[in-house]
Short mmCIF file of C-alpha atoms in Angstrom, two decimals:
data_model
loop_
_atom_site.label_atom_id
_atom_site.label_comp_id
_atom_site.label_asym_id
_atom_site.label_seq_id
_atom_site.Cartn_x
_atom_site.Cartn_y
_atom_site.Cartn_z
CA MET A 69 0.00 0.00 0.00
CA ARG A 70 1.08 3.55 -0.71
CA TRP A 71 -0.26 5.93 1.96
CA LEU A 72 -0.45 9.61 1.07
CA LYS A 73 -1.29 12.62 3.22
CA PHE A 74 -2.77 15.20 0.87
CA THR A 75 -4.86 18.34 0.61
CA ALA A 76 -7.61 18.79 -1.97
CA ALA A 77 -10.37 21.42 -2.05
CA GLY A 78 -9.15 22.81 1.27
CA THR A 79 -9.39 19.48 3.12
CA THR A 80 -6.41 17.42 4.33
CA SER A 81 -6.90 13.65 4.37
CA TRP A 82 -5.15 10.33 4.21
CA GLY A 83 -5.42 8.47 0.96
CA LEU A 84 -4.20 5.42 -0.93
CA VAL A 85 -2.28 5.97 -4.16
CA GLU A 86 -3.10 3.56 -6.97
CA GLY A 87 -1.40 4.55 -10.20
CA ASP A 88 -2.23 8.20 -10.88
CA THR A 89 -5.26 8.24 -8.57
CA VAL A 90 -5.66 8.92 -4.86
CA THR A 91 -8.58 7.34 -3.02
CA THR A 92 -9.59 9.19 0.16
CA VAL A 93 -9.51 7.17 3.38
CA ASN A 94 -11.49 7.69 6.56
CA GLY A 95 -9.20 7.18 9.56
CA ASP A 96 -5.44 6.77 9.41
CA PRO A 97 -2.92 4.02 8.67
CA PHE A 98 -1.97 3.53 12.33
CA GLY A 99 -5.53 2.79 13.47
CA GLU A 100 -8.89 1.90 12.02
CA TRP A 101 -9.58 3.07 8.48
CA SER A 102 -11.82 2.50 5.50
CA LYS A 103 -11.70 3.53 1.86
CA THR A 104 -14.29 5.97 0.56
CA ALA A 105 -15.70 6.39 -2.92
CA LYS A 106 -14.00 9.78 -3.31
CA THR A 107 -10.98 9.93 -5.63
CA HIS A 108 -8.63 12.61 -6.97
CA ALA A 109 -6.05 12.72 -9.72
CA LEU A 110 -2.65 12.62 -8.04
CA LYS A 111 -1.48 15.61 -10.10
CA ASP A 112 -4.32 17.73 -8.70
CA VAL A 113 -3.60 17.33 -4.99
CA LYS A 114 -1.10 19.04 -2.69
CA ILE A 115 1.20 16.40 -1.24
CA GLU A 116 1.72 16.97 2.50
CA LEU A 117 4.28 15.58 4.92
CA PRO A 118 3.43 11.91 5.39
CA LEU A 119 3.55 12.44 9.16
CA ILE A 120 5.06 14.48 11.99
CA PRO A 121 7.08 11.95 13.98
CA ARG A 122 6.74 11.69 17.73
CA THR A 123 10.48 10.95 17.83
CA PHE A 124 12.81 11.67 14.92
CA TYR A 125 15.76 9.26 15.06
CA CYS A 126 18.68 9.35 12.63
CA VAL A 127 21.71 7.31 11.72
CA GLY A 128 25.11 8.75 10.87
CA LEU A 129 27.98 7.27 8.84
CA ASN A 130 26.18 4.03 8.02
CA TYR A 131 27.70 3.44 4.56
CA LEU A 132 31.37 2.69 3.93
CA LYS A 133 31.87 5.04 0.98
CA HIS A 134 30.33 7.96 2.85
CA LEU A 135 32.47 7.13 5.89
CA LYS A 136 35.65 7.07 3.77
CA GLU A 137 34.83 10.34 2.00
CA ALA A 138 34.17 12.07 5.33
CA ALA A 139 37.50 10.81 6.66
CA ASP A 140 39.38 11.85 3.51
CA LYS A 141 38.02 15.39 3.79
CA ALA A 142 39.11 15.54 7.43
CA GLY A 143 42.54 14.03 6.63
CA THR A 144 41.94 11.09 8.97
CA VAL A 145 41.73 7.31 8.74
CA PRO A 146 38.16 5.97 8.43
CA ASN A 147 36.87 4.81 11.82
CA VAL A 148 34.25 2.15 11.07
CA PRO A 149 31.74 1.99 13.94
CA ASP A 150 31.49 -1.27 15.86
CA ARG A 151 27.91 -0.70 16.99
CA PRO A 152 24.85 1.25 15.80
CA GLU A 153 25.06 4.96 16.62
CA ILE A 154 21.84 6.92 16.97
CA GLY A 155 21.09 10.63 16.91
CA TYR A 156 18.12 12.95 16.57
CA ARG A 157 16.76 15.59 14.25
CA ALA A 158 14.25 18.38 14.85
CA GLN A 159 10.61 18.41 13.73
CA ASN A 160 10.77 22.09 12.74
CA ALA A 161 13.13 21.14 9.89
CA LEU A 162 10.59 18.88 8.16
CA ILE A 163 9.00 19.89 4.86
CA ALA A 164 7.02 17.97 2.26
CA HIS A 165 7.67 16.88 -1.31
CA ASP A 166 7.90 19.85 -3.71
CA GLU A 167 8.27 22.38 -0.90
CA ASN A 168 11.34 24.63 -0.92
CA VAL A 169 14.48 24.13 1.12
CA VAL A 170 15.39 27.66 2.23
CA ILE A 171 19.14 28.30 2.41
CA PRO A 172 19.61 30.77 5.30
CA ALA A 173 20.96 34.16 4.29
CA SER A 174 23.98 33.67 6.57
CA ALA A 175 24.87 30.22 5.18
CA THR A 176 28.01 29.54 3.18
CA GLU A 177 28.12 27.73 -0.16
CA LYS A 178 28.60 24.39 1.65
CA ILE A 179 24.98 23.25 1.44
CA HIS A 180 24.77 19.50 0.84
CA TYR A 181 22.09 16.84 0.40
CA GLU A 182 21.98 13.29 1.81
CA GLY A 183 19.47 10.90 0.25
CA GLU A 184 18.19 8.50 2.89
CA LEU A 185 15.79 5.62 3.36
CA VAL A 186 13.34 6.44 6.16
CA VAL A 187 11.83 3.66 8.28
CA VAL A 188 8.34 4.37 9.66
CA ILE A 189 7.36 2.60 12.87
CA GLY A 190 3.83 1.18 12.93
CA LYS A 191 3.30 -0.12 16.44
CA LYS A 192 4.58 0.27 19.98
CA ALA A 193 7.69 -1.80 20.69
CA LYS A 194 10.34 -2.27 23.38
CA HIS A 195 13.19 -4.77 23.81
CA LEU A 196 13.04 -6.05 20.26
CA THR A 197 15.12 -9.01 19.11
CA GLU A 198 16.65 -9.83 15.75
CA ALA A 199 13.81 -12.29 15.20
CA ASN A 200 10.92 -9.87 15.76
CA ALA A 201 12.42 -6.42 15.10
CA MET A 202 10.82 -5.94 11.69
CA ASP A 203 7.35 -6.66 13.09
CA CYS A 204 7.10 -3.04 14.27
CA VAL A 205 7.91 -1.53 10.86
CA PHE A 206 4.90 -0.06 9.06
CA GLY A 207 6.62 1.14 5.89
CA TYR A 208 9.19 3.39 4.28
CA THR A 209 9.56 6.85 2.84
CA ILE A 210 12.43 9.06 1.61
CA GLY A 211 14.40 11.75 3.41
CA ASN A 212 16.87 14.44 2.34
CA ASP A 213 19.20 15.20 5.25
CA VAL A 214 20.34 18.71 4.26
CA SER A 215 23.50 20.02 5.93
CA GLU A 216 25.42 23.28 6.13
CA ARG A 217 28.93 21.83 6.39
CA SER A 218 30.71 25.01 7.55
CA TRP A 219 28.36 25.22 10.53
CA GLN A 220 28.78 21.50 11.13
CA LYS A 221 32.53 22.02 11.52
CA ALA A 222 32.29 25.24 13.51
CA ASP A 223 29.65 24.30 16.09
CA ARG A 224 29.90 21.86 18.98
CA GLY A 225 26.52 20.43 18.06
CA LEU A 226 24.35 20.05 14.96
CA TRP A 227 21.69 22.50 16.10
CA ARG A 228 21.75 24.67 12.97
CA ALA A 229 23.88 22.64 10.54
CA LYS A 230 21.29 19.87 10.38
CA ASN A 231 18.15 21.32 11.97
CA ALA A 232 17.54 24.74 10.42
CA ASP A 233 13.99 25.29 9.17
CA THR A 234 13.27 23.30 5.96
CA PHE A 235 16.47 21.21 6.18
CA LYS A 236 14.63 17.87 6.34
CA PRO A 237 12.42 17.18 3.32
CA MET A 238 10.53 13.89 3.72
CA GLY A 239 8.04 12.06 1.50
CA PRO A 240 6.28 11.91 -0.81
CA TRP A 241 4.31 9.07 0.84
CA ILE A 242 4.70 5.89 2.92
CA GLU A 243 5.16 2.66 0.97
CA THR A 244 4.42 -0.54 2.92
CA ASP A 245 5.52 -3.14 0.35
CA VAL A 246 9.18 -3.02 -0.68
CA ASP A 247 12.06 -5.41 -1.39
CA LEU A 248 14.98 -3.96 0.57
CA ASP A 249 17.60 -6.08 -1.19
CA ARG A 250 16.56 -4.82 -4.64
CA MET A 251 16.49 -1.15 -3.73
CA GLU A 252 18.77 1.47 -5.21
CA THR A 253 18.98 5.10 -4.16
CA ALA A 254 19.68 7.58 -6.96
CA ILE A 255 20.13 11.34 -6.54
CA ARG A 256 19.78 13.93 -9.28
CA VAL A 257 20.58 17.65 -9.22
CA ASN A 258 18.80 19.62 -11.94
CA GLY A 259 18.09 16.34 -13.74
CA LYS A 260 21.71 15.10 -13.73
CA GLU A 261 22.53 12.03 -11.66
CA THR A 262 25.10 12.84 -8.99
CA GLY A 263 24.97 9.69 -6.87
CA ARG A 264 23.72 6.10 -6.84
CA PHE A 265 24.09 3.29 -4.31
CA ARG A 266 22.44 0.09 -3.17
CA THR A 267 20.07 1.19 -0.44
CA ASN A 268 20.41 -1.86 1.79
CA GLU A 269 24.22 -2.08 1.74
CA MET A 270 24.53 -0.45 5.16
CA ILE A 271 27.22 -1.03 7.78
CA PHE A 272 24.36 -1.77 10.15
CA GLY A 273 20.96 -2.61 8.69
CA ILE A 274 17.51 -1.78 9.97
CA VAL A 275 17.29 -4.71 12.40
CA PRO A 276 20.39 -3.85 14.49
CA PHE A 277 19.20 -0.27 14.88
CA LEU A 278 15.72 -1.33 15.95
CA VAL A 279 17.18 -3.76 18.49
CA GLU A 280 19.59 -1.15 19.87
CA LEU A 281 17.02 1.66 20.01
CA SER A 282 14.41 -0.46 21.73
CA LYS A 283 16.80 -1.37 24.56
CA TYR A 284 16.43 2.18 25.83
CA PHE A 285 13.40 3.76 24.15
CA THR A 286 9.83 2.71 23.53
CA LEU A 287 9.19 2.96 19.82
CA SER A 288 5.75 4.36 18.95
CA PRO A 289 3.58 4.47 15.82
CA GLY A 290 4.74 7.33 13.62
CA ASP A 291 8.32 7.40 14.88
CA VAL A 292 10.85 7.55 12.04
CA ILE A 293 14.45 6.42 11.64
CA TRP A 294 16.54 7.96 8.88
CA MET A 295 19.09 5.33 7.85
CA GLY A 296 22.02 7.38 6.53
CA THR A 297 23.49 7.86 3.07
CA ASP A 298 26.38 6.90 0.83
CA GLY A 299 28.59 9.05 -1.36
CA ALA A 300 29.09 12.82 -1.31
CA SER A 301 27.15 15.88 -2.42
CA PRO A 302 28.14 18.79 -4.62
CA ASP A 303 27.69 22.29 -3.22
CA LEU A 304 24.08 23.28 -3.82
CA LYS A 305 23.06 26.77 -4.86
CA ASP A 306 19.99 28.94 -5.22
CA GLY A 307 17.57 27.39 -7.72
CA ASP A 308 18.95 23.84 -7.68
CA VAL A 309 16.39 21.04 -7.68
CA VAL A 310 17.31 17.81 -5.88
CA GLU A 311 15.46 14.58 -6.62
CA ILE A 312 16.00 11.45 -4.53
CA ASP A 313 14.64 8.27 -6.04
CA ILE A 314 14.45 4.97 -4.13
CA THR A 315 13.34 1.80 -5.89
CA GLY A 316 9.84 0.77 -4.94
CA ILE A 317 9.02 4.00 -3.12
CA GLY A 318 9.20 6.85 -5.59
CA THR A 319 10.85 10.26 -5.84
CA LEU A 320 11.25 13.08 -3.32
CA ARG A 321 11.82 16.43 -5.07
CA ASN A 322 12.67 19.82 -3.57
CA ARG A 323 14.03 23.11 -4.85
CA PHE A 324 16.73 24.98 -2.91
CA VAL A 325 16.21 28.73 -2.66
CA LYS A 326 18.29 31.40 -0.95
CA GLU A 327 16.59 33.30 1.86
CA ARG A 328 15.69 36.84 0.97
CA MET A 329 15.96 39.20 3.94
#
């Protein structure tokens, strides 16, 4: 199933995407729901954020190529993690498909994308095991973990480098039926491919992160885990359009625009 949060004729609803059509749903995917007879052409609706997560988890340096490129830039030897490392992002940074990423007026030219698989939790879970970890996964969407690298180097934390308003595009919808081992992530800037990698070739896959997280935190429906990226980004500038395509899910597209003061 492909769950879409959308607005049409001034009303925001959940719907199911089937081809180029959206069928309105009463209820929501995490509870009781039923299909209605009301449909819209997908091209005619405003695609909204698929959800606002209760907790917004993220994974850093979870692909070997990305880890090596980060080390090369820092002039250090790659330090491959020996256990899953978890961080957080801020809800204020979230925007939907086709909404603009606003580059702050004070930012440098070091604005980068990171195309990421996003895991959406579907039910409450604690103390998961390798055997049952995937039982709590509802589906998947796409994230673009935007970064201002100069701030990332200058600050002690990631408060503005990763969490400035609009720095976390997510969407366009939640797909429940995917084949992780056949997925590829491809990124395009202004229509030109700038990166491609096998989505599931992570240092630590989804299961180890779910097991580790649930040792300490209760996972809840609507929580999300962004699973990291591979490769490197060019410097993005005003007017650039970034598209992140993941096999079986779709394409997340956002334009980058410079803030006008």
